[in-house]
Structures are given as C-alpha cells and as structure tokens.
Amino acid sequence: MRTRRISFLARTTVQYLVLLILGTAFMVPVIWMLSSSLHDVQGVFALPFKWIPGIWHWENYYRVVTLLPFGRYFVNTLIITVPYMLFMVLSSSFAAYGFSRLRFPGRDKLFALCVATMMLPGQVTIIPLYIMYSKLGLVDTYWPLIIPAVFGSPFYIFLLRQFFLTIPRELDEAALIDGASHLRIYWSVILPQARPALATVLIFSFIGSWNDFFGPLIYINSPEKATLTLGLNLMKTQILGSGVVEWNTLMAASVLVLIPNVVLFFLAQKQFMRGINLGGIRG
Amino acid sequence: MIRRHFTGYGFVAPWIIGFILLTAGPMLYSLYLSLTRATLLSPPKWVGLNNYLHMVADDPLFYTSLWNTVYFVAFSVPLGLLVSLILALLLHQRLKGIGVFRTVFFLPSITNMVAVSVLWLWIFNPEFGLINTLLDAFGIRGPLWLQSESWAKPALIIMSLWGIGGTMIIFLAALQGVPQNLYEAAELDGAGKIRKFWHVTLPMISPAFVFNLIIGVIGSFQVFTQAFVMTGSAQPGSEGGPNNATLFYVLYLYKKAFQEFRMGYASALAWVLFVIILLCTVALMKMSKSRVYYEGMDQK
C-alpha cells in the first residue's frame, strides 16, 4: 500500500515536472515579447537580457500609434471582419438547413462535393479571382475579402449540419403542422436551438478573417486601407530598414495586434472546444 | 413533392452559386490560364503546355521551392504530430490545474501569424535573440538561423512547433472519447501501461491521427506567411532568402503572380501544387485505410 502511494506521488511529480518544462518553453516567447516591448531601444540589446526592465517604458505602445495609424488599421479590420462573420454564419446555416432538414435529388452528392472542397488549396483559384475582382474594379476595396462569406464556407456548413442533425425533428414537425414554412422553421426553430453552434462559427470566422494576411496582402494596396496584419508587416519593414532597429516598438506593436485574439480566446474557450467536438473526429 | 425539392435547392442555392462563381469557375479558368501567356492587362495568349515544359525543363527555382516545401512538410508534420500527441497525453491526466497548461499550449495556435512571425524574427536574432542568448549561457554558439542557408528552414520548423495547439486539442478530444471499459478489459487481460497504449489508445485515436496528418500535410504544403514576413531584406522581392533557402512553393507562386504578374505561369504552378496535394491526400487516405480503426467496424 505504501509503495503504491509513493509510486503515485512520484508519477504525479514527474508529470508536473514535464508539464512545467514544456509549459515554460511555450510561455517564454510571450514573456520575452512583453518584456522586450517595455524596454528602451538599447535595453533590448543588453547582455544578459534583463527580463524585468529597470524602467517600464509604456510609451513604446504610444510610439506604435505615432509611427503608423494602428487605430485606423483596427477599424479597417473590423469593417471587414464584422460583415464577414455575420454573412458567414447566416449563409452557412442556411445551406446547412437544406443539407440536414430537406430531401431533394442529389443532396448527398452535393454535400460530398461541398465537403471535398474543404481540402482545396486556395492557390488554384486565387489568380482568376484576382483577375475577376480587378475587372470589376474591386481591387483595393474590402469587397474581395467579404464577398466569399456571402456564399458560406464548406467547413462551417459541415459543422452546422452536424449540429442541426442533433436537434429533435419533432420540433420542426410540430411547426410544419402549424403551417410554418421552412424559412420560418429555419429562422424561429432551428437557429434559436443552434445558438451554441452558431457562436462557434462566429468565433472561428472572426479568427479566420481577423488573422487573414494573404487576402489583404494581394487585394489592398493603399496604405491607409491596411488591416492590422498588413500594418504590422508594414511596420516591420519600416523598422528593420532603419539604422537602429527598434525591437521594443516592434514587440509593442505585436502585443497590440495579439490582444484581441487573446481576449476573445478567454471569452470563448467553450466555443473552441465545442467546435472541435462537432468536427466529429473523436474516434 | 416538386415544391419541396424546390425548397431544398433554394436553401443550398447560395452555396451552389458561390461554388460555381468562386471555386469551380475560377478553377477551370486557372487551368485555361496555365496553358497561356497572360499578364494582368494583356489578354491571355495560348501557348499549350509551354508553361509546364518550362517549369520542368528550365526553371531551377521551381525545383528549389518544391524541395524547400517538401523539406518543411517532411519535418514539421511528423514532429508536430509527435509533440502534440505527447502534450495531449500529458493533458489527458487528471491533475490539478491542468486547464492552465491546456490554455498555455493551445493559445499560440490561434494567435496571429504575422505577429507570431515578427516575434520569432526577434527570437532568432543571432546576436540578441532569445534562443542564441540562452545557448550562449550554456557556452554554445548558436547558428545564424534565418540568415543562414542551412538553418533558415530548421528555424521555421522549430517555430511551427509553437503553433500545434489545434492538433493537440483534436488528439485530446479523441483521447477523451476512448471508452474507459476498454482499458478495464485490457487490465483484466493483464496488459501493462505500454501495452494499453499500443493496443487500446493508439488504435482508438487513429482516426484523429489520420485527420491531423492529412490536414497537417495540406496546410504545410501551403506555408507562406512566416517566410514572407521573416525572410529577405526590406525590399519587396527579396523574400525567400538567404539564397532562396526559404523560397517555399506558395511564396514562389505569389512572386510570379503578384510581383511579376505572370498569371499564366503562376496558374501552372498552382495546378502542379494542387495535383501534388491531391495525390498526397489520396495516398495518405489509402495507406491509412487498412490501419485505422473506426468505431462500429467490428460489429458487422
């Protein structure tokens, strides 16, 4: 009995130790970034590195905004992301309703096609899309970054269909008997029931649009229309090209860009985990 | 009945329209473009298979970028799977405060790739960066990382391990889905820890393994942002250095399409990538089919 207890204790200790080592390895870059962002220009080059700056230079964060208009980039990114999320959740749930609640010839083949396009590498369509948007005069506008959401995305259609299938059919049948149309059932029966899954799609699509770099990189040319990711890349180019590299300012800018992601994660941890379970890849 | 079909098509119509306008149409058009010489302004001129022949016969950068990408995939995917599986196994233990560790491992994966790249650019700084100053403390002189032809790709592979949170969470979900009674049965048969892992855990999570493997391969073949942000000097066009050591396939394609505006040739590059990814996916699916356990398979 006693040896068992000791071996249990030993095992737990080892597990914590390994977790702590790996956890530290994952956290150190973040702490290093925060610490660098609070040093002065020369402070980051001190050897050995001072993890806690002598004086905390909070003004680095202000300097970020004076170098490039990050407030504006923030608003620009919101202008793209908010309609993107809303369109995405509406259109994807609409198609998911069709795929999960209605019968029509070719439905399962269409759904298989939809799922298959998830695997498609974007490069194979990007050039014609760019030519198309440029012929429509939409290059250097936000439309090419929003329009795809209007038609839904296979991944979200798939997730939502999985969730809709778990909603009892009795609910819509009762509504049908009361004479409700499918549009009405979709809107007043299914969507309210599917709120948790809709939240997951909102959050995933927020992350997707907010973090997008390739899209803005090719479609947005005017510096004042830049998104946060483009702005950060602009700042990197500007700072690396100057005589004394202001790593502190660059780290402060990175921290600023990362804050929304981190805040969102802590607000919506549950939705993240649900999304993974909905994917249905657990054994 | 017909009315009912009509409703069904109505609901999926937005997706179908999007599929035709934004996926199928562009795909076919890019196949056509790949057989032409096209810029943004001039109309495409038919050149048959010339783009493909040029690629294979006399474009050394095509091979360089393909090799760089294969190198990246070959290391970052298996290493990523291994590390994320180990992390998931550790997180699967019932320990106090495990949620904090889960957050720590998962968080980097949902952050912004550009910000992460800028951070790691600083971490890999040969003189003052985190890694080399740490190595210095142990008396090891670190390599030049991103400025070194032989260390630039390993640097990006190391960095990719920081973003494996998503893979890890999928493994964790799979581990939590393994029925407890299987372990109990194995114990009754006298199986130890290692045997339980090989004969219960691994087979039961094999679908998640295959999923992560395929998604990992598809994603890593398209590696772009890190290389674009972290390599080259301040001048546009210099990305992919030093000496093209980080010129990954999609970066090369981007340069051809959006810096040189050689739309025909870039389309050909895109189709070659598409075929490579498709073949890899099919091959992995075929290979895994006989080795994966799906629930309900043995109930026939």
Coordinates of C-alpha atoms in Angstrom, one line a residue:
Chain A
M1 CA 0.0 0.0 0.0
R2 CA 2.7 2.4 0.9
T3 CA 4.9 1.7 -2.1
R4 CA 1.8 2.2 -4.2
R5 CA 1.3 5.6 -2.7
I6 CA 4.9 6.6 -3.2
S7 CA 4.9 5.5 -6.8
F8 CA 1.7 7.5 -7.4
L9 CA 3.4 10.6 -5.8
A10 CA 6.5 10.0 -7.9
R11 CA 4.5 9.7 -11.1
T12 CA 2.5 12.9 -10.4
T13 CA 5.6 14.8 -9.6
V14 CA 7.3 13.7 -12.9
Q15 CA 4.1 14.6 -14.8
Y16 CA 4.0 18.0 -13.3
L17 CA 7.7 18.5 -13.9
V18 CA 7.4 17.6 -17.6
L19 CA 4.3 19.8 -18.0
L20 CA 6.2 22.7 -16.3
I21 CA 9.2 22.4 -18.5
L22 CA 7.1 22.2 -21.7
G23 CA 4.7 24.9 -20.4
T24 CA 7.7 27.2 -19.7
A25 CA 9.1 26.6 -23.2
F26 CA 5.7 27.6 -24.6
M27 CA 5.4 30.7 -22.4
V28 CA 8.9 32.1 -22.5
P29 CA 8.5 33.6 -26.0
V30 CA 5.4 35.5 -24.8
I31 CA 7.2 36.8 -21.7
W32 CA 10.2 37.7 -23.8
M33 CA 7.9 39.7 -26.2
L34 CA 6.2 41.5 -23.3
S35 CA 9.5 42.3 -21.6
S36 CA 11.1 43.5 -24.9
S37 CA 8.1 45.7 -25.5
L38 CA 8.8 47.6 -22.2
H39 CA 12.5 48.2 -22.6
D40 CA 14.0 51.3 -24.2
V41 CA 15.7 51.0 -27.6
Q42 CA 19.1 50.0 -26.2
G43 CA 17.6 48.0 -23.3
V44 CA 16.7 45.0 -25.5
F45 CA 20.3 44.6 -26.6
A46 CA 21.6 44.3 -23.0
L47 CA 23.5 41.1 -22.4
P48 CA 22.5 39.3 -20.3
F49 CA 18.9 40.2 -21.1
K50 CA 17.1 41.8 -18.3
W51 CA 13.7 40.1 -18.0
I52 CA 12.3 42.8 -15.8
P53 CA 13.1 46.2 -17.3
G54 CA 14.6 48.8 -14.8
I55 CA 12.1 51.4 -16.0
W56 CA 8.9 50.2 -17.7
H57 CA 8.7 52.1 -21.0
W58 CA 4.9 52.1 -21.5
E59 CA 5.4 54.9 -24.0
N60 CA 6.6 52.3 -26.6
Y61 CA 2.9 51.4 -27.0
Y62 CA 2.1 55.1 -27.7
R63 CA 5.0 55.2 -30.2
V64 CA 3.5 52.4 -32.2
V65 CA 0.4 54.5 -32.9
T66 CA 2.5 57.6 -33.8
L67 CA 4.6 55.6 -36.3
L68 CA 1.7 54.1 -38.2
P69 CA -2.1 54.6 -37.7
F70 CA -2.8 51.4 -35.9
G71 CA -6.2 52.7 -34.6
R72 CA -7.2 53.1 -38.2
Y73 CA -6.0 49.6 -39.1
F74 CA -8.0 48.3 -36.2
V75 CA -11.2 50.0 -37.5
N76 CA -10.4 48.8 -41.1
T77 CA -10.1 45.2 -39.8
L78 CA -13.4 45.5 -38.0
I79 CA -15.0 46.8 -41.2
I80 CA -14.0 43.6 -42.9
T81 CA -14.4 41.2 -40.1
V82 CA -17.9 42.1 -38.7
P83 CA -19.8 41.7 -42.0
Y84 CA -17.7 38.7 -42.8
M85 CA -18.7 36.9 -39.6
L86 CA -22.4 37.8 -40.0
F87 CA -22.7 36.8 -43.6
M88 CA -20.8 33.6 -42.9
V89 CA -23.0 32.5 -40.1
L90 CA -26.2 33.3 -42.0
S91 CA -25.3 31.8 -45.3
S92 CA -23.6 28.7 -43.8
S93 CA -26.5 27.9 -41.5
F94 CA -28.9 28.5 -44.4
A95 CA -27.2 25.8 -46.5
A96 CA -26.7 23.6 -43.5
Y97 CA -30.5 23.6 -43.0
G98 CA -31.0 22.5 -46.6
F99 CA -28.5 19.7 -46.2
S100 CA -29.8 18.5 -42.9
R101 CA -33.6 19.0 -43.0
L102 CA -34.8 18.8 -46.6
R103 CA -34.8 16.0 -49.1
F104 CA -34.0 16.6 -52.8
P105 CA -32.4 14.7 -55.6
G106 CA -28.6 14.8 -55.5
R107 CA -28.5 16.2 -52.0
D108 CA -25.9 13.8 -50.6
K109 CA -23.7 14.1 -53.7
L110 CA -23.8 17.9 -53.4
F111 CA -22.9 17.6 -49.7
A112 CA -20.0 15.3 -50.5
L113 CA -18.8 17.9 -53.1
C114 CA -19.1 20.6 -50.5
V115 CA -17.0 18.7 -48.0
A116 CA -14.5 17.8 -50.7
T117 CA -13.9 21.5 -51.5
M118 CA -12.6 21.9 -47.9
M119 CA -9.4 20.3 -49.0
L120 CA -8.9 22.5 -52.0
P121 CA -5.8 24.7 -51.8
G122 CA -6.7 28.3 -52.3
Q123 CA -3.9 28.9 -54.8
V124 CA -5.7 27.1 -57.5
T125 CA -8.5 29.8 -57.6
I126 CA -6.7 32.9 -56.4
I127 CA -5.4 34.1 -59.7
P128 CA -8.7 34.0 -61.6
L129 CA -10.4 35.6 -58.6
Y130 CA -7.9 38.4 -58.5
I131 CA -8.4 39.0 -62.3
M132 CA -12.2 38.9 -61.8
Y133 CA -12.1 41.4 -58.9
S134 CA -9.7 43.7 -60.7
K135 CA -12.0 43.7 -63.8
L136 CA -14.9 44.6 -61.5
G137 CA -12.8 47.4 -60.1
L138 CA -12.9 45.9 -56.7
V139 CA -9.1 45.6 -56.1
D140 CA -8.1 47.9 -53.3
T141 CA -11.6 47.7 -51.7
Y142 CA -12.7 45.4 -48.9
W143 CA -15.2 43.6 -51.1
P144 CA -13.0 40.7 -52.2
L145 CA -12.4 40.0 -48.5
I146 CA -16.1 40.0 -47.6
I147 CA -17.8 38.5 -50.7
P148 CA -16.7 34.9 -50.1
A149 CA -18.6 34.9 -46.7
V150 CA -21.9 35.7 -48.5
F151 CA -21.9 32.2 -50.0
G152 CA -20.9 30.3 -46.9
S153 CA -17.9 28.1 -46.3
P154 CA -17.9 24.3 -46.5
F155 CA -16.3 23.9 -43.1
Y156 CA -19.0 25.8 -41.3
I157 CA -21.7 24.2 -43.4
F158 CA -20.4 20.9 -42.3
L159 CA -20.1 21.9 -38.6
L160 CA -23.6 23.4 -38.5
R161 CA -25.2 20.4 -40.4
Q162 CA -23.7 18.1 -37.7
F163 CA -25.3 20.2 -35.0
F164 CA -28.6 20.5 -36.8
L165 CA -28.9 16.8 -37.0
T166 CA -28.8 16.6 -33.2
I167 CA -31.9 18.9 -32.9
P168 CA -35.0 16.7 -32.5
R169 CA -37.2 16.6 -35.6
E170 CA -40.3 16.7 -33.5
L171 CA -39.7 20.4 -33.1
D172 CA -39.9 21.2 -36.8
E173 CA -42.7 18.7 -37.5
A174 CA -44.8 20.4 -34.9
A175 CA -44.2 23.8 -36.6
L176 CA -44.9 22.2 -40.0
I177 CA -48.3 21.0 -38.8
D178 CA -49.0 24.5 -37.5
G179 CA -48.4 25.6 -41.1
A180 CA -45.0 27.2 -40.8
S181 CA -42.8 27.5 -43.9
H182 CA -39.3 26.1 -44.0
L183 CA -37.9 29.6 -44.0
R184 CA -39.9 30.2 -40.8
I185 CA -38.7 26.9 -39.2
Y186 CA -35.1 27.7 -40.1
W187 CA -35.4 31.1 -38.5
S188 CA -37.6 30.5 -35.5
V189 CA -37.0 26.9 -34.6
I190 CA -33.6 25.8 -35.8
L191 CA -31.5 28.9 -35.3
P192 CA -32.5 29.6 -31.7
Q193 CA -31.8 25.9 -30.9
A194 CA -28.5 26.1 -32.6
R195 CA -27.2 29.1 -30.7
P196 CA -24.1 27.4 -29.3
A197 CA -23.0 26.1 -32.7
L198 CA -23.7 29.5 -34.3
A199 CA -21.4 31.1 -31.6
T200 CA -18.7 28.6 -32.6
V201 CA -19.0 29.6 -36.2
L202 CA -19.0 33.3 -35.4
I203 CA -15.8 32.9 -33.4
F204 CA -14.0 30.7 -35.9
S205 CA -14.9 33.0 -38.7
F206 CA -13.8 36.0 -36.7
I207 CA -10.4 34.4 -36.1
G208 CA -10.1 33.5 -39.8
S209 CA -10.9 36.9 -41.1
W210 CA -9.1 38.9 -38.3
N211 CA -5.9 36.9 -38.8
D212 CA -6.0 36.8 -42.6
F213 CA -2.8 38.1 -44.2
F214 CA -2.7 36.7 -47.8
G215 CA -6.1 38.2 -48.8
P216 CA -5.3 41.7 -47.7
L217 CA -1.8 41.4 -49.0
I218 CA -2.9 40.8 -52.6
Y219 CA -6.2 42.9 -52.6
I220 CA -5.3 46.0 -50.6
N221 CA -2.7 48.5 -52.0
S222 CA -3.4 51.8 -50.3
P223 CA -1.5 52.1 -47.0
E224 CA -4.5 53.8 -45.3
K225 CA -6.7 50.9 -46.1
A226 CA -4.4 48.3 -44.5
T227 CA -5.6 45.8 -41.9
L228 CA -3.8 45.1 -38.7
T229 CA -1.8 42.2 -40.2
L230 CA -0.7 44.3 -43.2
G231 CA 0.0 47.3 -40.9
L232 CA 2.2 45.1 -38.7
N233 CA 4.1 43.9 -41.7
L234 CA 4.5 47.5 -42.9
M235 CA 5.9 48.5 -39.5
K236 CA 8.3 45.6 -39.6
T237 CA 9.6 46.6 -43.0
Q238 CA 9.9 50.2 -41.8
I239 CA 11.7 49.4 -38.6
L240 CA 14.0 46.8 -40.0
G241 CA 15.0 49.3 -42.7
S242 CA 16.1 51.9 -40.2
G243 CA 19.5 52.4 -38.6
V244 CA 18.9 51.3 -35.0
V245 CA 16.2 48.6 -35.1
E246 CA 13.5 49.4 -32.5
W247 CA 12.7 45.9 -31.4
N248 CA 10.9 47.3 -28.4
T249 CA 8.4 49.2 -30.6
L250 CA 8.0 46.3 -32.9
M251 CA 7.3 44.0 -30.0
A252 CA 4.8 46.5 -28.6
A253 CA 3.0 46.5 -32.0
S254 CA 2.9 42.7 -32.0
V255 CA 1.4 42.7 -28.5
L256 CA -1.2 45.2 -29.6
V257 CA -2.2 43.1 -32.6
L258 CA -2.4 39.9 -30.4
I259 CA -4.6 41.4 -27.7
P260 CA -7.9 40.9 -29.4
N261 CA -7.1 37.2 -30.1
V262 CA -6.2 36.5 -26.5
V263 CA -9.2 38.4 -25.1
L264 CA -11.5 36.5 -27.5
F265 CA -10.0 33.2 -26.5
F266 CA -10.6 33.7 -22.8
L267 CA -14.2 34.9 -23.5
A268 CA -15.0 31.9 -25.8
Q269 CA -12.9 28.9 -24.7
K270 CA -16.1 26.8 -24.6
Q271 CA -17.0 27.5 -28.2
F272 CA -13.5 26.5 -29.3
M273 CA -13.8 23.1 -27.6
R274 CA -17.3 22.6 -29.0
G275 CA -16.1 23.3 -32.5
I276 CA -13.6 20.5 -32.2
N277 CA -16.1 18.1 -30.8
L278 CA -18.6 19.0 -33.5
G279 CA -16.0 18.1 -36.1
G280 CA -16.7 14.6 -35.1
I281 CA -13.2 13.3 -35.3
R282 CA -13.1 11.7 -31.9
G283 CA -12.7 8.0 -32.6
Chain B
M1 CA -43.3 17.0 -53.8
I2 CA -41.7 19.1 -56.5
R3 CA -42.3 22.2 -54.4
R4 CA -40.5 20.5 -51.6
H5 CA -37.4 19.7 -53.8
F6 CA -37.5 23.3 -54.9
T7 CA -37.3 24.5 -51.3
G8 CA -34.3 22.2 -50.7
Y9 CA -32.4 23.6 -53.7
G10 CA -33.4 27.1 -52.5
F11 CA -31.6 26.6 -49.2
V12 CA -28.4 25.3 -50.7
A13 CA -28.5 27.7 -53.7
P14 CA -26.3 30.3 -52.1
W15 CA -23.6 27.8 -51.6
I16 CA -24.0 26.3 -55.1
I17 CA -23.8 29.8 -56.6
G18 CA -20.7 30.5 -54.6
F19 CA -19.2 27.2 -55.6
I20 CA -19.7 28.0 -59.3
L21 CA -18.6 31.6 -59.1
L22 CA -15.8 31.4 -56.6
T23 CA -14.5 27.8 -56.8
A24 CA -15.4 25.7 -59.9
G25 CA -15.3 28.6 -62.4
P26 CA -12.0 30.1 -61.2
M27 CA -10.5 26.6 -61.1
L28 CA -11.3 25.9 -64.7
Y29 CA -10.2 29.4 -65.7
S30 CA -6.9 28.9 -64.0
L31 CA -6.5 25.6 -65.8
Y32 CA -7.0 27.5 -69.0
L33 CA -4.7 30.3 -67.9
S34 CA -2.0 27.8 -67.2
L35 CA -2.0 27.0 -70.9
T36 CA -1.5 30.6 -71.9
R37 CA 0.9 33.5 -71.5
A38 CA -1.1 36.0 -69.5
T39 CA -0.4 39.2 -67.6
L40 CA -3.0 41.3 -65.8
L41 CA -3.5 43.7 -68.7
S42 CA -2.9 41.8 -71.9
P43 CA -5.4 39.1 -73.0
P44 CA -4.2 35.5 -72.5
K45 CA -2.3 34.0 -75.4
W46 CA -2.5 30.3 -76.0
V47 CA 0.9 28.6 -75.5
G48 CA -0.2 25.0 -75.0
L49 CA 1.9 23.1 -72.5
N50 CA 4.8 25.6 -72.6
N51 CA 4.4 26.8 -69.1
Y52 CA 4.6 23.2 -67.7
L53 CA 7.5 22.4 -70.0
H54 CA 9.4 25.5 -68.9
M55 CA 8.8 24.6 -65.3
V56 CA 10.1 21.1 -65.6
A57 CA 12.9 21.7 -68.1
D58 CA 14.4 25.1 -67.2
D59 CA 13.2 26.7 -64.1
P60 CA 15.6 25.8 -61.3
L61 CA 13.6 27.9 -58.8
F62 CA 10.6 25.6 -59.3
Y63 CA 12.7 22.7 -58.0
T64 CA 14.3 24.8 -55.3
S65 CA 10.9 25.9 -54.0
L66 CA 9.4 22.4 -54.3
W67 CA 12.4 20.9 -52.4
N68 CA 12.2 23.6 -49.7
T69 CA 8.5 22.8 -49.2
V70 CA 8.9 19.1 -49.1
Y71 CA 11.7 19.6 -46.6
F72 CA 9.4 21.7 -44.4
V73 CA 6.5 19.2 -44.7
A74 CA 8.7 16.2 -44.0
F75 CA 10.0 17.6 -40.7
S76 CA 7.3 19.9 -39.4
V77 CA 4.4 17.5 -39.9
P78 CA 5.8 14.4 -38.1
L79 CA 7.5 16.5 -35.4
G80 CA 4.3 18.4 -34.9
L81 CA 2.2 15.2 -34.6
L82 CA 4.7 13.7 -32.2
V83 CA 4.9 16.8 -29.9
S84 CA 1.1 17.4 -30.0
L85 CA 0.4 13.8 -29.2
I86 CA 2.8 13.9 -26.2
L87 CA 1.2 17.1 -25.0
A88 CA -2.3 15.7 -25.4
L89 CA -1.3 12.6 -23.4
L90 CA 0.1 14.7 -20.7
L91 CA -3.0 16.9 -20.6
H92 CA -5.2 13.8 -20.5
Q93 CA -4.1 13.1 -17.0
R94 CA -6.3 14.0 -14.1
L95 CA -4.1 16.6 -12.5
K96 CA -5.0 19.8 -10.6
G97 CA -4.5 22.9 -12.7
I98 CA -4.4 21.0 -16.0
G99 CA -6.6 23.7 -17.6
V100 CA -3.9 26.3 -17.2
F101 CA -1.5 24.1 -19.2
R102 CA -4.1 23.4 -21.8
T103 CA -4.5 27.1 -22.3
V104 CA -0.7 27.7 -22.4
F105 CA -0.3 25.1 -25.2
F106 CA -3.3 26.0 -27.2
L107 CA -3.2 29.8 -27.2
P108 CA -0.2 30.3 -29.5
S109 CA -2.1 28.4 -32.3
I110 CA -5.0 30.9 -32.5
T111 CA -2.9 34.0 -32.5
N112 CA -1.9 36.0 -35.5
M113 CA 0.7 34.5 -37.8
V114 CA 2.1 37.9 -38.7
A115 CA 2.6 38.9 -35.1
V116 CA 4.0 35.5 -34.3
S117 CA 6.4 35.8 -37.2
V118 CA 7.6 39.2 -36.0
L119 CA 8.1 37.8 -32.5
W120 CA 10.1 34.8 -33.8
L121 CA 12.1 37.1 -36.1
W122 CA 13.4 38.7 -32.9
I123 CA 13.7 35.3 -31.1
F124 CA 16.0 34.0 -33.9
N125 CA 18.1 37.2 -33.9
P126 CA 21.7 35.7 -34.0
E127 CA 23.2 38.2 -31.5
F128 CA 20.5 39.3 -29.1
G129 CA 17.7 36.8 -29.8
L130 CA 16.2 34.6 -27.1
I131 CA 17.5 31.3 -28.4
N132 CA 21.1 32.3 -29.0
T133 CA 21.4 34.2 -25.8
L134 CA 20.1 31.0 -24.0
L135 CA 22.5 28.8 -25.9
D136 CA 25.3 31.3 -25.0
A137 CA 24.6 30.7 -21.3
F138 CA 25.5 27.1 -21.9
G139 CA 28.6 28.0 -23.8
I140 CA 27.1 27.0 -27.2
R141 CA 27.5 29.4 -30.1
G142 CA 24.1 29.4 -31.9
P143 CA 23.8 29.4 -35.7
L144 CA 22.7 32.5 -37.7
W145 CA 19.2 30.9 -38.0
L146 CA 17.3 32.9 -40.6
Q147 CA 20.4 34.4 -42.1
S148 CA 22.0 31.0 -42.6
E149 CA 21.2 29.0 -45.7
S150 CA 21.3 25.7 -43.8
W151 CA 19.5 26.9 -40.6
A152 CA 16.7 29.0 -42.0
K153 CA 14.3 26.1 -42.7
P154 CA 15.0 24.3 -39.4
A155 CA 14.3 27.7 -37.7
L156 CA 10.9 27.8 -39.3
I157 CA 10.2 24.2 -38.4
I158 CA 11.1 24.9 -34.7
M159 CA 8.7 27.9 -34.9
S160 CA 5.9 25.8 -36.4
L161 CA 6.0 23.6 -33.3
W162 CA 4.8 26.5 -31.3
G163 CA 1.5 26.5 -33.2
I164 CA 0.5 22.9 -32.8
G165 CA -2.3 23.7 -30.3
G166 CA -5.1 22.9 -32.7
T167 CA -3.6 19.5 -33.5
M168 CA -3.1 18.8 -29.8
I169 CA -6.7 19.7 -28.9
I170 CA -8.0 17.3 -31.6
F171 CA -5.8 14.5 -30.1
L172 CA -7.1 15.4 -26.6
A173 CA -10.7 15.2 -27.7
A174 CA -10.0 11.8 -29.2
L175 CA -8.3 10.6 -26.1
Q176 CA -11.3 11.7 -24.0
G177 CA -13.5 9.7 -26.4
V178 CA -11.8 6.4 -25.7
P179 CA -14.3 4.2 -23.7
Q180 CA -13.0 3.5 -20.2
N181 CA -14.2 -0.1 -20.3
L182 CA -11.6 -0.9 -23.0
Y183 CA -8.9 -0.1 -20.5
E184 CA -10.5 -2.1 -17.8
A185 CA -10.9 -5.1 -20.1
A186 CA -7.2 -4.8 -21.1
E187 CA -6.2 -4.6 -17.4
L188 CA -8.2 -7.8 -16.8
D189 CA -6.2 -9.4 -19.5
G190 CA -3.0 -8.3 -17.7
A191 CA -1.9 -5.6 -20.0
G192 CA 0.5 -3.0 -18.6
K193 CA 0.8 0.7 -19.4
I194 CA 2.7 0.3 -22.6
R195 CA 0.6 -2.4 -24.0
K196 CA -2.6 -0.5 -23.1
F197 CA -1.2 2.5 -25.1
W198 CA -0.2 0.4 -28.1
H199 CA -3.3 -1.8 -28.2
V200 CA -6.1 0.4 -26.9
T201 CA -5.2 4.1 -27.1
L202 CA -3.4 4.3 -30.4
P203 CA -5.9 2.3 -32.4
M204 CA -8.8 4.2 -30.8
I205 CA -7.3 7.6 -31.7
S206 CA -6.1 6.6 -35.1
P207 CA -8.9 8.5 -37.0
A208 CA -7.8 11.7 -35.2
F209 CA -4.2 10.8 -36.2
V210 CA -5.1 10.4 -39.8
F211 CA -7.1 13.6 -39.8
N212 CA -4.3 15.6 -38.2
L213 CA -1.8 14.1 -40.6
I214 CA -3.8 15.0 -43.7
I215 CA -4.7 18.5 -42.5
G216 CA -1.1 19.0 -41.5
V217 CA 0.3 17.9 -44.9
I218 CA -2.2 20.1 -46.8
G219 CA -1.5 23.1 -44.5
S220 CA 2.3 22.7 -44.6
F221 CA 2.4 22.5 -48.3
Q222 CA 0.9 26.0 -48.3
V223 CA 3.4 27.6 -45.9
F224 CA 3.6 31.2 -46.8
T225 CA 3.2 33.9 -44.2
Q226 CA 6.2 33.0 -42.0
A227 CA 8.5 33.0 -44.9
F228 CA 7.1 36.2 -46.4
V229 CA 7.3 38.1 -43.1
M230 CA 10.5 36.7 -41.7
T231 CA 12.9 36.4 -44.7
G232 CA 14.5 38.8 -47.1
S233 CA 15.5 42.4 -46.6
A234 CA 13.3 45.5 -46.6
Q235 CA 13.0 45.4 -50.3
P236 CA 10.0 43.7 -51.9
G237 CA 11.0 40.7 -53.9
S238 CA 13.8 39.7 -51.6
E239 CA 11.6 37.3 -49.6
G240 CA 12.6 33.7 -49.5
G241 CA 16.3 34.3 -48.7
P242 CA 19.0 33.7 -47.9
N243 CA 19.9 32.4 -51.3
N244 CA 16.3 31.1 -51.8
A245 CA 16.6 28.8 -48.8
T246 CA 13.1 29.7 -47.6
L247 CA 11.6 30.2 -51.0
F248 CA 8.6 27.9 -50.4
Y249 CA 6.3 26.9 -53.2
V250 CA 3.4 29.2 -52.4
L251 CA 5.9 32.1 -51.9
Y252 CA 7.3 31.5 -55.3
L253 CA 3.9 31.3 -56.8
Y254 CA 3.0 34.6 -55.1
K255 CA 6.0 36.3 -56.5
K256 CA 5.3 35.1 -60.0
A257 CA 1.6 36.1 -59.8
F258 CA 1.6 39.3 -57.8
Q259 CA 5.1 40.8 -58.2
E260 CA 5.9 39.8 -61.8
F261 CA 2.2 39.4 -62.8
R262 CA 3.0 36.3 -64.9
M263 CA -0.5 35.0 -64.4
G264 CA -0.3 32.1 -66.9
Y265 CA 2.9 30.6 -65.4
A266 CA 1.7 31.2 -61.8
S267 CA -1.5 29.3 -62.7
A268 CA 0.5 26.4 -64.0
L269 CA 2.4 26.4 -60.7
A270 CA -0.9 26.4 -58.8
W271 CA -2.2 23.4 -60.7
V272 CA 1.0 21.5 -60.1
L273 CA 0.6 22.2 -56.4
F274 CA -3.0 21.2 -56.5
V275 CA -2.2 17.9 -58.1
I276 CA 0.7 17.2 -55.6
I277 CA -1.6 17.9 -52.6
L278 CA -4.4 15.8 -54.1
L279 CA -2.1 12.9 -54.7
C280 CA -0.6 13.1 -51.2
T281 CA -4.1 13.3 -49.7
V282 CA -5.3 10.3 -51.7
A283 CA -2.2 8.3 -50.9
L284 CA -2.4 9.0 -47.2
M285 CA -6.1 8.1 -47.1
K286 CA -5.4 4.8 -48.9
M287 CA -2.4 4.0 -46.7
S288 CA -4.3 4.7 -43.6
K289 CA -7.5 2.8 -44.6
S290 CA -6.2 -0.6 -43.6
R291 CA -4.6 0.7 -40.4
V292 CA -7.3 2.9 -38.9
Y293 CA -9.9 1.7 -36.5
Y294 CA -13.4 3.2 -37.0
E295 CA -16.0 2.7 -34.3
G296 CA -18.5 0.1 -35.3
M297 CA -16.2 -1.6 -37.8
D298 CA -16.1 -4.8 -35.9
Q299 CA -19.8 -5.1 -35.5
K300 CA -20.6 -6.4 -38.9

